[in-house]
C-alpha atoms as a PDB file:
ATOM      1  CA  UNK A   1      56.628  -3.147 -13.073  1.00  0.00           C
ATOM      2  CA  UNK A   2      56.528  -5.090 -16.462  1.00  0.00           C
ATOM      3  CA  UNK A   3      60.346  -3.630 -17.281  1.00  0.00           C
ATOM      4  CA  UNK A   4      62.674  -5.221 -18.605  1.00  0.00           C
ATOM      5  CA  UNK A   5      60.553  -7.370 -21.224  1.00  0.00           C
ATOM      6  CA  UNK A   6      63.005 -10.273 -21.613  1.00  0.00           C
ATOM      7  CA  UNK A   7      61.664 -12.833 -24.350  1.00  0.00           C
ATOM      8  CA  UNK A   8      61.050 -16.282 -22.919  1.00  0.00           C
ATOM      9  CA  UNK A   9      63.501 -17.393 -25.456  1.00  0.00           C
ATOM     10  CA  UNK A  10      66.581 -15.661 -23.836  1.00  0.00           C
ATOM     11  CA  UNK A  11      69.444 -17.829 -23.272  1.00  0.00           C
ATOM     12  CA  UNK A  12      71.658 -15.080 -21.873  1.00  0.00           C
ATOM     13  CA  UNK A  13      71.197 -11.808 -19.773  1.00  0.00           C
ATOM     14  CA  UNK A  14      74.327  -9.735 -19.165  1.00  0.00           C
ATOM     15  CA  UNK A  15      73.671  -7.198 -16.179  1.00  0.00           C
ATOM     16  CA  UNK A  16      75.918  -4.121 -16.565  1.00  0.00           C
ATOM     17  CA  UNK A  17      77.088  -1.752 -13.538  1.00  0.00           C
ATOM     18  CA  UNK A  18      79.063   0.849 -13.907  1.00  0.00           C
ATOM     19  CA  UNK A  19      81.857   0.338 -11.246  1.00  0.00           C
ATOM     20  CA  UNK A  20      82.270   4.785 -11.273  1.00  0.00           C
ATOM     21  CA  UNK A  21      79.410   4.835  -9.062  1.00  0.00           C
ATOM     22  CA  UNK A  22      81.167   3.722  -6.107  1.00  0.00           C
ATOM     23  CA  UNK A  23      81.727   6.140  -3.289  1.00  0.00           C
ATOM     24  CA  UNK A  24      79.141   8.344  -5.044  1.00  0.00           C
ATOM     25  CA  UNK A  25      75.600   9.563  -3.378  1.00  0.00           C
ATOM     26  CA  UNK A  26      73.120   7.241  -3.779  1.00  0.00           C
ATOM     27  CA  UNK A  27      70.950   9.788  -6.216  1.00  0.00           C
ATOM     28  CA  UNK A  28      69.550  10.070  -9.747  1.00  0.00           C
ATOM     29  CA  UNK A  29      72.571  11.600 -10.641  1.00  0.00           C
ATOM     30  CA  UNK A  30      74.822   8.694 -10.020  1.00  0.00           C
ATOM     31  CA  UNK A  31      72.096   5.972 -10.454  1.00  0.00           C
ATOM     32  CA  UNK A  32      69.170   5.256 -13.287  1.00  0.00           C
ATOM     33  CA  UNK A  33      65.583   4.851 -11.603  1.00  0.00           C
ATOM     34  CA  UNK A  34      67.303   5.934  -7.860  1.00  0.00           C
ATOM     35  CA  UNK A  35      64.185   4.602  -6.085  1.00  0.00           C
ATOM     36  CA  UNK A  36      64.341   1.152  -7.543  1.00  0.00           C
ATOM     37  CA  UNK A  37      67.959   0.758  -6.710  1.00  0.00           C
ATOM     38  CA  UNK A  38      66.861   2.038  -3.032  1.00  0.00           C
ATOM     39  CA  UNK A  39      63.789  -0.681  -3.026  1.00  0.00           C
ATOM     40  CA  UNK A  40      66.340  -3.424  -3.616  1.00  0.00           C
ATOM     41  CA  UNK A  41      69.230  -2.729  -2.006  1.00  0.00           C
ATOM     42  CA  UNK A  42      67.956  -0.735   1.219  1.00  0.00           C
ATOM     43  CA  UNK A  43      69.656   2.209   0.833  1.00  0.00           C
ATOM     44  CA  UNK A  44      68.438   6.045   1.292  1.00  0.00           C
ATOM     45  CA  UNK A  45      69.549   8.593  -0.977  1.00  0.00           C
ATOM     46  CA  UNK A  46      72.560  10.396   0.321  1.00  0.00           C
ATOM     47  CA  UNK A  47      74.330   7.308   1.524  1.00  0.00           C
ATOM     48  CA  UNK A  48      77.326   6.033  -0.430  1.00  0.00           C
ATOM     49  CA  UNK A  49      77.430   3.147  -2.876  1.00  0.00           C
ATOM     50  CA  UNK A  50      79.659   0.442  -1.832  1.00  0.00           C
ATOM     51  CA  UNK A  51      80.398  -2.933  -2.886  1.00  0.00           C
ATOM     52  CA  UNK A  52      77.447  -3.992  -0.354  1.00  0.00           C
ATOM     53  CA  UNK A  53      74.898  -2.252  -2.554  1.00  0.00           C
ATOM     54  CA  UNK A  54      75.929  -3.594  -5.996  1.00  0.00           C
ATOM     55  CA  UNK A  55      75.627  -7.227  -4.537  1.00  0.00           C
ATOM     56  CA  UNK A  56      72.453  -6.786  -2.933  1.00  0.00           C
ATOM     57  CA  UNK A  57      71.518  -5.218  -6.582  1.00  0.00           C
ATOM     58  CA  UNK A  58      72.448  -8.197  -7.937  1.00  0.00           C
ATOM     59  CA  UNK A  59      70.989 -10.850  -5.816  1.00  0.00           C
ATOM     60  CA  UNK A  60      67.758  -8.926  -5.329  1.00  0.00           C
ATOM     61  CA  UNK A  61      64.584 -10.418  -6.842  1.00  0.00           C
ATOM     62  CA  UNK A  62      63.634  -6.889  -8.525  1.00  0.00           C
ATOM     63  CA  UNK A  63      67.031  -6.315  -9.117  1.00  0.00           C
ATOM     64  CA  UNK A  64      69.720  -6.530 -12.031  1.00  0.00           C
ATOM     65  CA  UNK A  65      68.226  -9.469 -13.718  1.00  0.00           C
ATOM     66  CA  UNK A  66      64.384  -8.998 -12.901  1.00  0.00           C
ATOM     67  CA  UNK A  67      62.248 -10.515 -15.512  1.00  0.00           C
ATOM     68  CA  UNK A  68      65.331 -13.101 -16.669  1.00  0.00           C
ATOM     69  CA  UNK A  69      63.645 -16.094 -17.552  1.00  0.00           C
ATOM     70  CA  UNK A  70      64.521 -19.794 -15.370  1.00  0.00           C
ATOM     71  CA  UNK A  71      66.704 -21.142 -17.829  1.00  0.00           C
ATOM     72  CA  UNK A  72      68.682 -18.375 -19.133  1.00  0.00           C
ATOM     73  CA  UNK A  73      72.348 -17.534 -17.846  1.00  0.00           C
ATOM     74  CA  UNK A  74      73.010 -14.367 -15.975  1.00  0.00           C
ATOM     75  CA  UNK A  75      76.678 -13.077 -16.380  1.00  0.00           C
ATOM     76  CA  UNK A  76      77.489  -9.430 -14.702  1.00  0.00           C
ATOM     77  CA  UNK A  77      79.695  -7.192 -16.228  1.00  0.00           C
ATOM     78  CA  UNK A  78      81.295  -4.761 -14.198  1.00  0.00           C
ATOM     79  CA  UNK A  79      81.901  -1.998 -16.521  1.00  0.00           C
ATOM     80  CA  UNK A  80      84.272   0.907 -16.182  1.00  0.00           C
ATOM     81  CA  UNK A  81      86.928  -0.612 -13.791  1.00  0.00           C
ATOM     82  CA  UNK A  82      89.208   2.292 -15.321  1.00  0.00           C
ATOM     83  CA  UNK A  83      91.828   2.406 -12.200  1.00  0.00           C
ATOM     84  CA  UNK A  84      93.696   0.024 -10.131  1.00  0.00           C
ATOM     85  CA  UNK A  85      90.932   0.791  -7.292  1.00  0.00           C
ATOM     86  CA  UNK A  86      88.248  -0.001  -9.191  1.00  0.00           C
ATOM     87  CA  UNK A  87      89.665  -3.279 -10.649  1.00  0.00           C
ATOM     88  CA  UNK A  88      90.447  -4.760  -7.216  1.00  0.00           C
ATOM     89  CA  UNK A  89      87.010  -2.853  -6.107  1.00  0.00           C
ATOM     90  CA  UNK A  90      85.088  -5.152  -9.147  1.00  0.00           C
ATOM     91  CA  UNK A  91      87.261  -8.541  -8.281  1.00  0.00           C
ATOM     92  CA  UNK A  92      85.430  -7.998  -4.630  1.00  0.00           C
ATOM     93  CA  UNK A  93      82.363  -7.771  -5.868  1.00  0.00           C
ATOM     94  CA  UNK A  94      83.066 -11.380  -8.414  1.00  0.00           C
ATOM     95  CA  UNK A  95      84.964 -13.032  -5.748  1.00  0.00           C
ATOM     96  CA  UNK A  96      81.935 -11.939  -2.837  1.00  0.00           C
ATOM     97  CA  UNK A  97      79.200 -13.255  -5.616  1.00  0.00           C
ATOM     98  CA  UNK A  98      81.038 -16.767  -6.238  1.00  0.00           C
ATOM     99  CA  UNK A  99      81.529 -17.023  -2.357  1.00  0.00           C
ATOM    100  CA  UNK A 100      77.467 -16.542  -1.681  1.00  0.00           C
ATOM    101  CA  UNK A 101      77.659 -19.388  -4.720  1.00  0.00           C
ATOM    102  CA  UNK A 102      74.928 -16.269  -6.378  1.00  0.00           C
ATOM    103  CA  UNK A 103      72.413 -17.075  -9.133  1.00  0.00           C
ATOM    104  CA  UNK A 104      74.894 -15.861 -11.493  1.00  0.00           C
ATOM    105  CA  UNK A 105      76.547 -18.040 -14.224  1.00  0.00           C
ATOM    106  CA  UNK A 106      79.952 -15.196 -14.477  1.00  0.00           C
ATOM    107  CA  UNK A 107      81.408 -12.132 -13.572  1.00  0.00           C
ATOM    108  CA  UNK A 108      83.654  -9.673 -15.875  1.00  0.00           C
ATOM    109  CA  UNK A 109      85.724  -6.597 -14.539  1.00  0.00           C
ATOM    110  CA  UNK A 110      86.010  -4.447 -17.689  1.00  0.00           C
ATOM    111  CA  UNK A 111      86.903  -1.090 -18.780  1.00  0.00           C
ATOM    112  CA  UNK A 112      85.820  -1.631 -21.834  1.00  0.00           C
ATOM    113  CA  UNK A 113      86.897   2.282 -23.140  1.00  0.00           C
ATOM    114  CA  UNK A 114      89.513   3.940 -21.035  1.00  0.00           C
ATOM    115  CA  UNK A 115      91.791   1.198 -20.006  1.00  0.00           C
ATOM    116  CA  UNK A 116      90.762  -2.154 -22.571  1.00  0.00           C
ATOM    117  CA  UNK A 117      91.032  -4.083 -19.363  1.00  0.00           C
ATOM    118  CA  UNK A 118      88.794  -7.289 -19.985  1.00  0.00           C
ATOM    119  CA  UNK A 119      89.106 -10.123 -16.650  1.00  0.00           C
ATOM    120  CA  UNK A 120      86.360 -13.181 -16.263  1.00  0.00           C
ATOM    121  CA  UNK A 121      86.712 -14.135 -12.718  1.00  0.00           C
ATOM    122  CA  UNK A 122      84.254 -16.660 -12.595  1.00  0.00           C
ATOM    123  CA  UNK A 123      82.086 -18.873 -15.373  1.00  0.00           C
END
């Protein structure tokens, strides 16, 4: 309950999801601390990840940025958008977030290994 310890001090927190879970099981193969993800988003394991889940993820109070002190900024980074599909998959998600007008200060489609794609969609 007391993880992540983020110092009071923080001025920015940058969430990272791996956009390869997508279309995967929702399991602890495809997702760190499974029943945590499950708590926050309302899924069961079994069901697929979609672009639903990573938002709620997000936006949930336990979720990506849990423990992110008031004042700092909160910028996601939507890590390994290595195809085409993931890339427009990950500009869903950042366009989605900035329609809600989210808690979140930016949004960045990467693949920061396989394809050196690097896109900030919103700041």
């Amino acid at each position: 309950d007391y993880e992540p310890v983020i110092p009071k001090a923080t001025t920015l927190v940058i969430g990272v999801i791996g956009l390869d879970c997508l279309g995967k099981p929702v399991s602890e193969d495809s997702i760190h601390r499974c029943e945590f993800f499950c708590a926050c988003t309302g899924s069961k394991p079994g069901e697929s990840i979609d672009r639903e889940s990573i938002i709620k993820l997000i936006l949930a109070e336990k979720g990506l940025f849990k423990g992110t002190p008031a004042a700092s900024r909160k910028v996601v980074l939507l890590n390994k958008a290595d195809t085409e599909a993931l890339i427009q998959q990950g500009e869903q998600v950042a366009q989605e977030l900035d329609r809600l007008a989210a808690p979140v200060h930016g949004c960045i489609v990467a693949s920061l290994q396989k394809k050196n794609y690097l896109t900030a969609l919103f700041a």
